[in-house]
């Protein structure tokens, strides 16, 4: 019997989690489908974002199944350092995403950010700075150098996410504005 590699096990786990998420958890937890039609226009349904996330998890699981297998099944010091660095970049990006919008609004004399969180440019400040920082740091870390290319990749990635997720729908708040 062939030993199950860590990549294969993780891939099967991701696929199983994505399928449970998409076909059981999301339908039971949300009231609307992916896109709803209200008053003659389309709006994002409650299940759009989590279903997209489940799709990305499924794709990652399939990619792990077809990944070249290595003989070393135990994490190395480099693996742990990589996971730690990516986690730090994620935490810093989320903190910037959460606080740069309200801080920028207060610097410009706004009394309460909550009233501005769905108006341009305020709704984009935290998302662009936090998300851009996260992508820039991860790309630079993986390439092991800081480049203008990494900065452009980060900015384009954030703008594409805004174009796909925020612009088509009037009632969607970019993260973290729904929680502010």
Short mmCIF file of C-alpha atoms in Angstrom, two decimals:
data_model
loop_
_atom_site.label_atom_id
_atom_site.label_comp_id
_atom_site.label_asym_id
_atom_site.label_seq_id
_atom_site.Cartn_x
_atom_site.Cartn_y
_atom_site.Cartn_z
CA UNK A 1 0.00 0.00 0.00
CA UNK A 2 1.34 3.40 -1.00
CA UNK A 3 1.94 5.99 1.74
CA UNK A 4 -0.32 9.01 1.60
CA UNK A 5 1.81 12.12 1.14
CA UNK A 6 1.15 15.33 3.03
CA UNK A 7 0.25 17.18 -0.19
CA UNK A 8 -2.25 14.51 -1.21
CA UNK A 9 -3.83 14.45 2.23
CA UNK A 10 -4.07 18.24 2.31
CA UNK A 11 -5.50 18.28 -1.23
CA UNK A 12 -8.19 15.72 -0.37
CA UNK A 13 -8.99 17.66 2.81
CA UNK A 14 -9.33 20.93 0.88
CA UNK A 15 -11.58 19.32 -1.72
CA UNK A 16 -13.78 17.74 0.95
CA UNK A 17 -14.00 21.00 2.90
CA UNK A 18 -14.86 22.98 -0.26
CA UNK A 19 -17.62 20.57 -1.22
CA UNK A 20 -19.11 20.56 2.30
CA UNK A 21 -18.88 24.35 2.36
CA UNK A 22 -20.51 24.80 -1.07
CA UNK A 23 -23.26 22.19 -0.86
CA UNK A 24 -24.14 21.99 2.83
CA UNK A 25 -22.89 24.89 4.96
CA UNK A 26 -23.54 27.84 2.61
CA UNK A 27 -27.06 26.79 1.54
CA UNK A 28 -28.05 26.19 5.16
CA UNK A 29 -26.52 29.45 6.38
CA UNK A 30 -27.63 31.95 3.73
CA UNK A 31 -31.04 33.16 2.63
CA UNK A 32 -30.25 34.18 -0.94
CA UNK A 33 -28.42 32.60 -3.86
CA UNK A 34 -25.31 33.97 -5.63
CA UNK A 35 -27.03 36.92 -7.33
CA UNK A 36 -30.51 38.30 -6.64
CA UNK A 37 -32.74 40.49 -8.75
CA UNK A 38 -34.46 43.26 -6.80
CA UNK A 39 -36.39 46.15 -8.31
CA UNK A 40 -35.07 45.46 -11.79
CA UNK A 41 -31.38 45.30 -10.90
CA UNK A 42 -28.98 42.59 -9.87
CA UNK A 43 -27.42 42.60 -6.42
CA UNK A 44 -24.94 40.26 -4.76
CA UNK A 45 -26.59 37.46 -2.87
CA UNK A 46 -25.57 36.35 0.59
CA UNK A 47 -23.85 33.25 -0.75
CA UNK A 48 -21.70 34.90 -3.46
CA UNK A 49 -18.53 35.58 -1.46
CA UNK A 50 -18.46 32.29 0.49
CA UNK A 51 -19.19 30.29 -2.67
CA UNK A 52 -16.29 32.01 -4.45
CA UNK A 53 -14.07 31.19 -1.47
CA UNK A 54 -15.20 27.53 -1.63
CA UNK A 55 -14.34 27.50 -5.34
CA UNK A 56 -10.83 28.79 -4.65
CA UNK A 57 -10.35 26.18 -1.91
CA UNK A 58 -11.51 23.48 -4.34
CA UNK A 59 -9.06 24.67 -7.02
CA UNK A 60 -6.23 24.72 -4.47
CA UNK A 61 -7.10 21.16 -3.38
CA UNK A 62 -7.06 19.90 -6.97
CA UNK A 63 -3.73 21.63 -7.57
CA UNK A 64 -2.30 19.94 -4.47
CA UNK A 65 -3.37 16.53 -5.80
CA UNK A 66 -1.41 17.07 -9.01
CA UNK A 67 1.59 18.65 -7.32
CA UNK A 68 4.90 16.87 -7.72
CA UNK A 69 5.31 14.61 -4.73
CA UNK A 70 8.38 14.82 -2.51
CA UNK A 71 9.74 12.14 -0.26
CA UNK A 72 10.12 14.40 2.79
CA UNK A 73 6.79 14.39 4.61
CA UNK A 74 7.92 16.38 7.64
CA UNK A 75 7.96 20.17 7.74
CA UNK A 76 11.40 21.71 7.66
CA UNK A 77 12.60 24.83 9.41
CA UNK A 78 12.24 26.66 6.07
CA UNK A 79 8.58 25.52 5.78
CA UNK A 80 7.79 26.83 9.25
CA UNK A 81 9.60 30.12 8.60
CA UNK A 82 7.68 30.53 5.34
CA UNK A 83 4.32 29.92 7.03
CA UNK A 84 5.29 32.31 9.84
CA UNK A 85 6.33 35.07 7.43
CA UNK A 86 3.17 34.71 5.32
CA UNK A 87 1.08 34.80 8.51
CA UNK A 88 2.80 37.99 9.66
CA UNK A 89 2.22 39.61 6.25
CA UNK A 90 -1.43 38.62 6.46
CA UNK A 91 -1.86 40.03 9.95
CA UNK A 92 -0.12 43.31 9.06
CA UNK A 93 -2.23 43.60 5.89
CA UNK A 94 -5.46 43.01 7.79
CA UNK A 95 -4.51 45.55 10.47
CA UNK A 96 -3.69 48.13 7.78
CA UNK A 97 -6.92 47.29 5.99
CA UNK A 98 -8.91 47.79 9.18
CA UNK A 99 -7.33 51.01 10.44
CA UNK A 100 -6.06 53.11 7.49
CA UNK A 101 -9.55 54.13 6.33
CA UNK A 102 -10.71 55.43 9.73
CA UNK A 103 -7.34 57.08 10.43
CA UNK A 104 -7.33 58.81 7.01
CA UNK A 105 -10.91 60.01 7.55
CA UNK A 106 -10.06 61.41 10.98
CA UNK A 107 -6.98 63.16 9.59
CA UNK A 108 -9.22 64.90 7.06
CA UNK A 109 -11.65 66.02 9.78
CA UNK A 110 -14.43 63.44 9.48
CA UNK A 111 -16.35 62.92 12.70
CA UNK A 112 -17.34 59.33 12.08
CA UNK A 113 -15.89 56.91 9.54
CA UNK A 114 -19.01 54.72 9.65
CA UNK A 115 -20.90 57.34 7.64
CA UNK A 116 -18.16 57.41 4.96
CA UNK A 117 -17.40 53.70 4.67
CA UNK A 118 -19.47 53.22 1.49
CA UNK A 119 -18.32 56.34 -0.36
CA UNK A 120 -15.31 56.75 -2.61
CA UNK A 121 -12.43 57.25 -1.90
CA UNK A 122 -12.91 56.25 1.74
CA UNK A 123 -14.15 52.74 1.08
CA UNK A 124 -11.05 51.99 -1.01
CA UNK A 125 -8.30 53.40 1.22
CA UNK A 126 -8.00 50.52 3.68
CA UNK A 127 -8.57 47.84 1.06
CA UNK A 128 -5.93 49.23 -1.33
CA UNK A 129 -3.30 49.91 1.34
CA UNK A 130 -3.87 46.74 3.38
CA UNK A 131 -4.44 44.40 0.44
CA UNK A 132 -1.67 45.98 -1.60
CA UNK A 133 0.77 45.69 1.29
CA UNK A 134 -0.17 42.05 1.82
CA UNK A 135 0.31 41.10 -1.85
CA UNK A 136 3.48 43.21 -2.22
CA UNK A 137 5.11 41.65 0.86
CA UNK A 138 4.21 38.10 -0.18
CA UNK A 139 5.46 38.56 -3.76
CA UNK A 140 8.66 40.23 -2.54
CA UNK A 141 9.24 37.48 0.03
CA UNK A 142 8.73 34.69 -2.50
CA UNK A 143 10.99 36.40 -5.08
CA UNK A 144 13.47 37.26 -2.29
CA UNK A 145 13.81 40.85 -3.51
CA UNK A 146 11.79 44.06 -3.53
CA UNK A 147 10.93 45.21 -7.05
CA UNK A 148 8.71 47.70 -8.83
CA UNK A 149 7.14 44.69 -10.55
CA UNK A 150 5.94 43.37 -7.18
CA UNK A 151 4.38 46.76 -6.42
CA UNK A 152 2.56 46.80 -9.77
CA UNK A 153 1.35 43.22 -9.26
CA UNK A 154 -0.04 44.21 -5.86
CA UNK A 155 -1.81 47.30 -7.20
CA UNK A 156 -3.25 45.48 -10.22
CA UNK A 157 -4.46 42.60 -8.02
CA UNK A 158 -6.25 44.98 -5.66
CA UNK A 159 -7.81 46.96 -8.52
CA UNK A 160 -9.01 43.76 -10.21
CA UNK A 161 -10.61 42.58 -6.96
CA UNK A 162 -12.33 45.96 -6.59
CA UNK A 163 -13.52 45.81 -10.21
CA UNK A 164 -14.93 42.30 -9.82
CA UNK A 165 -16.30 42.52 -6.30
CA UNK A 166 -17.26 46.14 -5.58
CA UNK A 167 -18.07 47.95 -8.81
CA UNK A 168 -20.81 45.63 -10.18
CA UNK A 169 -22.83 45.72 -6.96
CA UNK A 170 -24.07 48.85 -5.21
CA UNK A 171 -24.75 47.19 -1.87
CA UNK A 172 -21.44 45.36 -1.31
CA UNK A 173 -19.00 46.76 1.24
CA UNK A 174 -15.34 45.93 0.73
CA UNK A 175 -13.57 44.39 3.71
CA UNK A 176 -13.34 45.53 6.46
CA UNK A 177 -15.97 48.25 5.98
CA UNK A 178 -18.86 45.98 6.91
CA UNK A 179 -17.40 45.62 10.40
CA UNK A 180 -16.40 49.24 11.01
#
